[in-house]
mmCIF file of C-alpha atoms in Angstrom:
data_model
loop_
_atom_site.group_PDB
_atom_site.id
_atom_site.type_symbol
_atom_site.label_atom_id
_atom_site.label_comp_id
_atom_site.label_asym_id
_atom_site.label_seq_id
_atom_site.Cartn_x
_atom_site.Cartn_y
_atom_site.Cartn_z
ATOM 1 C CA UNK A 14 4.548 20.907 -7.624
ATOM 2 C CA UNK A 15 4.956 21.126 -3.855
ATOM 3 C CA UNK A 16 3.547 18.970 -1.058
ATOM 4 C CA UNK A 17 0.818 21.558 -0.375
ATOM 5 C CA UNK A 18 -0.177 21.494 -4.079
ATOM 6 C CA UNK A 19 -0.137 17.694 -4.026
ATOM 7 C CA UNK A 20 -2.386 17.734 -0.954
ATOM 8 C CA UNK A 21 -4.763 20.259 -2.523
ATOM 9 C CA UNK A 22 -5.402 18.121 -5.641
ATOM 10 C CA UNK A 23 -9.023 16.998 -5.393
ATOM 11 C CA UNK A 24 -8.383 13.376 -6.438
ATOM 12 C CA UNK A 25 -5.622 12.883 -3.841
ATOM 13 C CA UNK A 26 -6.758 11.582 -0.484
ATOM 14 C CA UNK A 27 -5.154 12.458 2.852
ATOM 15 C CA UNK A 28 -5.925 10.301 5.881
ATOM 16 C CA UNK A 29 -4.692 9.885 9.400
ATOM 17 C CA UNK A 30 -4.282 6.189 10.170
ATOM 18 C CA UNK A 31 -4.395 5.173 13.812
ATOM 19 C CA UNK A 32 -2.518 2.234 15.276
ATOM 20 C CA UNK A 33 -5.025 0.165 17.273
ATOM 21 C CA UNK A 34 -2.142 -1.811 18.835
ATOM 22 C CA UNK A 35 -3.568 -5.137 17.713
ATOM 23 C CA UNK A 36 -1.542 -8.333 17.772
ATOM 24 C CA UNK A 37 -1.176 -10.313 14.542
ATOM 25 C CA UNK A 38 -4.036 -12.698 15.437
ATOM 26 C CA UNK A 39 -6.242 -9.749 16.422
ATOM 27 C CA UNK A 40 -5.352 -7.916 13.177
ATOM 28 C CA UNK A 41 -6.267 -10.982 11.120
ATOM 29 C CA UNK A 42 -9.514 -11.327 13.083
ATOM 30 C CA UNK A 43 -10.371 -7.651 12.521
ATOM 31 C CA UNK A 44 -9.780 -8.020 8.766
ATOM 32 C CA UNK A 45 -11.912 -11.169 8.692
ATOM 33 C CA UNK A 46 -14.692 -9.534 10.743
ATOM 34 C CA UNK A 47 -14.648 -6.607 8.275
ATOM 35 C CA UNK A 48 -14.984 -9.094 5.380
ATOM 36 C CA UNK A 49 -11.566 -8.211 3.957
ATOM 37 C CA UNK A 50 -10.021 -10.987 1.933
ATOM 38 C CA UNK A 51 -6.291 -11.805 1.948
ATOM 39 C CA UNK A 52 -4.339 -13.702 -0.682
ATOM 40 C CA UNK A 53 -1.559 -16.146 0.214
ATOM 41 C CA UNK A 54 1.133 -13.451 -0.264
ATOM 42 C CA UNK A 55 -0.623 -11.169 2.234
ATOM 43 C CA UNK A 56 -0.735 -14.042 4.733
ATOM 44 C CA UNK A 57 3.004 -14.643 4.174
ATOM 45 C CA UNK A 58 3.801 -11.008 4.921
ATOM 46 C CA UNK A 59 1.585 -10.702 8.001
ATOM 47 C CA UNK A 60 2.732 -14.042 9.407
ATOM 48 C CA UNK A 61 6.417 -13.242 8.847
ATOM 49 C CA UNK A 62 8.576 -12.766 11.946
ATOM 50 C CA UNK A 63 9.716 -9.491 10.316
ATOM 51 C CA UNK A 64 6.154 -8.098 10.355
ATOM 52 C CA UNK A 65 6.104 -6.372 13.742
ATOM 53 C CA UNK A 66 2.863 -4.483 14.415
ATOM 54 C CA UNK A 67 3.887 -3.963 18.046
ATOM 55 C CA UNK A 68 6.617 -1.521 16.948
ATOM 56 C CA UNK A 69 4.388 1.026 15.184
ATOM 57 C CA UNK A 70 3.984 4.710 15.866
ATOM 58 C CA UNK A 71 0.599 5.714 17.387
ATOM 59 C CA UNK A 72 -0.523 7.097 13.997
ATOM 60 C CA UNK A 73 0.687 8.173 10.565
ATOM 61 C CA UNK A 74 -0.653 10.546 7.929
ATOM 62 C CA UNK A 75 -0.856 9.148 4.417
ATOM 63 C CA UNK A 76 -1.562 10.467 0.957
ATOM 64 C CA UNK A 77 -2.943 8.510 -1.972
ATOM 65 C CA UNK A 78 -1.933 9.888 -5.367
ATOM 66 C CA UNK A 79 -1.024 8.886 -8.913
ATOM 67 C CA UNK A 80 2.619 8.614 -9.944
ATOM 68 C CA UNK A 81 2.015 11.346 -12.516
ATOM 69 C CA UNK A 82 1.203 13.712 -9.604
ATOM 70 C CA UNK A 83 4.788 13.120 -8.442
ATOM 71 C CA UNK A 84 6.152 14.108 -11.858
ATOM 72 C CA UNK A 85 6.529 10.516 -13.057
ATOM 73 C CA UNK A 86 4.606 11.023 -16.306
ATOM 74 C CA UNK A 87 6.283 7.958 -17.827
ATOM 75 C CA UNK A 88 5.628 5.833 -14.753
ATOM 76 C CA UNK A 89 8.383 4.626 -12.473
ATOM 77 C CA UNK A 90 10.173 1.766 -10.754
ATOM 78 C CA UNK A 91 10.986 1.569 -7.035
ATOM 79 C CA UNK A 92 14.116 3.727 -7.264
ATOM 80 C CA UNK A 93 12.425 6.368 -9.424
ATOM 81 C CA UNK A 94 9.392 6.494 -7.141
ATOM 82 C CA UNK A 95 11.598 6.785 -4.056
ATOM 83 C CA UNK A 96 13.576 9.648 -5.647
ATOM 84 C CA UNK A 97 10.332 11.428 -6.559
ATOM 85 C CA UNK A 98 8.690 11.164 -3.141
ATOM 86 C CA UNK A 99 11.691 12.624 -1.339
ATOM 87 C CA UNK A 100 11.060 15.897 -3.195
ATOM 88 C CA UNK A 101 7.570 16.031 -1.657
ATOM 89 C CA UNK A 102 8.630 15.148 1.900
ATOM 90 C CA UNK A 103 6.953 11.759 1.542
ATOM 91 C CA UNK A 104 8.381 8.404 2.576
ATOM 92 C CA UNK A 105 7.701 4.689 2.637
ATOM 93 C CA UNK A 106 4.664 3.524 4.636
ATOM 94 C CA UNK A 107 5.485 1.011 7.329
ATOM 95 C CA UNK A 108 4.057 -2.230 5.917
ATOM 96 C CA UNK A 109 2.598 -3.051 9.341
ATOM 97 C CA UNK A 110 0.123 -0.182 8.855
ATOM 98 C CA UNK A 111 -1.309 -1.894 5.732
ATOM 99 C CA UNK A 112 -4.143 -3.700 7.592
ATOM 100 C CA UNK A 113 -5.181 -0.412 9.235
ATOM 101 C CA UNK A 114 -5.028 1.357 5.859
ATOM 102 C CA UNK A 115 -7.189 -1.383 4.307
ATOM 103 C CA UNK A 116 -9.724 -0.929 7.113
ATOM 104 C CA UNK A 117 -9.792 2.826 6.390
ATOM 105 C CA UNK A 118 -10.459 2.193 2.682
ATOM 106 C CA UNK A 119 -13.670 0.178 2.876
ATOM 107 C CA UNK A 120 -15.343 2.464 0.306
ATOM 108 C CA UNK A 121 -12.844 1.676 -2.483
ATOM 109 C CA UNK A 122 -14.158 1.742 -6.069
ATOM 110 C CA UNK A 123 -14.902 -1.705 -7.459
ATOM 111 C CA UNK A 124 -12.962 -3.180 -10.381
ATOM 112 C CA UNK A 125 -14.111 -6.134 -12.460
ATOM 113 C CA UNK A 126 -11.078 -6.222 -14.750
ATOM 114 C CA UNK A 127 -8.773 -9.175 -14.142
ATOM 115 C CA UNK A 128 -5.052 -8.678 -14.821
ATOM 116 C CA UNK A 129 -2.050 -10.995 -14.879
ATOM 117 C CA UNK A 130 1.564 -10.007 -14.116
ATOM 118 C CA UNK A 131 0.794 -6.301 -13.900
ATOM 119 C CA UNK A 132 -0.521 -3.789 -11.391
ATOM 120 C CA UNK A 133 -4.270 -4.573 -11.262
ATOM 121 C CA UNK A 134 -6.819 -2.072 -12.509
ATOM 122 C CA UNK A 135 -8.207 -0.124 -9.541
ATOM 123 C CA UNK A 136 -5.436 -1.244 -7.173
ATOM 124 C CA UNK A 137 -3.832 1.146 -4.709
ATOM 125 C CA UNK A 138 -0.305 0.053 -3.832
ATOM 126 C CA UNK A 139 1.049 0.804 -0.373
ATOM 127 C CA UNK A 140 4.595 1.991 -1.052
ATOM 128 C CA UNK A 141 6.626 0.199 1.608
ATOM 129 C CA UNK A 142 10.023 -1.326 2.101
ATOM 130 C CA UNK A 143 10.199 -5.036 1.488
ATOM 131 C CA UNK A 144 10.561 -7.271 4.536
ATOM 132 C CA UNK A 145 12.963 -9.638 2.781
ATOM 133 C CA UNK A 146 15.459 -9.532 -0.068
ATOM 134 C CA UNK A 147 14.482 -13.123 -0.924
ATOM 135 C CA UNK A 148 12.992 -12.945 -4.446
ATOM 136 C CA UNK A 149 10.439 -15.605 -3.484
ATOM 137 C CA UNK A 150 9.048 -13.490 -0.642
ATOM 138 C CA UNK A 151 6.255 -11.014 -1.488
ATOM 139 C CA UNK A 152 7.430 -7.462 -2.162
ATOM 140 C CA UNK A 153 4.523 -5.563 -0.621
ATOM 141 C CA UNK A 154 0.755 -5.088 -0.325
ATOM 142 C CA UNK A 155 -1.998 -3.365 -2.236
ATOM 143 C CA UNK A 156 -5.686 -2.595 -1.760
ATOM 144 C CA UNK A 157 -8.284 -3.700 -4.240
ATOM 145 C CA UNK A 158 -12.038 -4.045 -4.469
ATOM 146 C CA UNK A 159 -12.512 -6.836 -6.997
ATOM 147 C CA UNK A 160 -16.026 -7.880 -7.928
ATOM 148 C CA UNK A 161 -17.454 -6.339 -4.766
ATOM 149 C CA UNK A 162 -14.941 -7.839 -2.322
ATOM 150 C CA UNK A 163 -12.340 -5.764 -0.488
ATOM 151 C CA UNK A 164 -8.870 -7.312 -0.604
ATOM 152 C CA UNK A 165 -5.511 -6.747 1.029
ATOM 153 C CA UNK A 166 -3.247 -8.519 -1.429
ATOM 154 C CA UNK A 167 0.458 -9.194 -1.440
ATOM 155 C CA UNK A 168 2.466 -9.087 -4.658
ATOM 156 C CA UNK A 169 5.828 -10.106 -6.046
ATOM 157 C CA UNK A 170 7.851 -8.126 -8.569
ATOM 158 C CA UNK A 171 11.411 -7.098 -9.318
ATOM 159 C CA UNK A 172 12.993 -3.786 -8.274
ATOM 160 C CA UNK A 173 12.846 -2.624 -11.889
ATOM 161 C CA UNK A 174 9.102 -3.304 -12.320
ATOM 162 C CA UNK A 175 7.625 -0.225 -14.018
ATOM 163 C CA UNK A 176 4.325 1.111 -12.670
ATOM 164 C CA UNK A 177 2.238 3.186 -15.099
ATOM 165 C CA UNK A 178 1.935 6.934 -14.565
ATOM 166 C CA UNK A 179 -1.721 6.565 -13.557
ATOM 167 C CA UNK A 180 -0.942 3.918 -10.902
ATOM 168 C CA UNK A 181 -2.238 5.053 -7.522
ATOM 169 C CA UNK A 182 -0.047 4.599 -4.468
ATOM 170 C CA UNK A 183 -0.149 5.394 -0.799
ATOM 171 C CA UNK A 184 2.807 7.156 0.826
ATOM 172 C CA UNK A 185 3.438 8.358 4.339
ATOM 173 C CA UNK A 186 3.749 12.095 4.788
ATOM 174 C CA UNK A 187 7.021 12.540 6.627
ATOM 175 C CA UNK A 188 6.662 13.588 10.244
ATOM 176 C CA UNK A 189 9.709 15.836 9.766
ATOM 177 C CA UNK A 190 7.659 18.771 8.494
#
């Protein structure tokens, strides 16, 4: 499958995400005003000195797809996912775009299934580089509508955590097309 075939799949969503050049406090206010909930891990990421929203590009183009669409029919860990996306001219999303992505996904399908120590049902993970190699620092962020509330949630996991083949993720389409 090529990038154009990946883009043409009906269930895959392509969006242009604009950088509104908001400061951290303004970003947090915008999320709060939009009734988006954050867990403690998301607060840790956004409040980190390594989270630098002032250094973002004006916009990015993203694609949301399942790992199986990338050829990962058995699922994949970070290294496997990274190897797969390179073939499609995709790359990591800058984690600082996560609040803007969450704001663009206000119509996310609701999930009422609670999960523990696994990728939550209905979650859409933003595939980004971690801000810290410290194992106690959250790895990244995901979007979820749980019981009618939109969330931007941080998560922790190891590099060898295996996502299922039907796990949905958001990747940046490389600007080097």
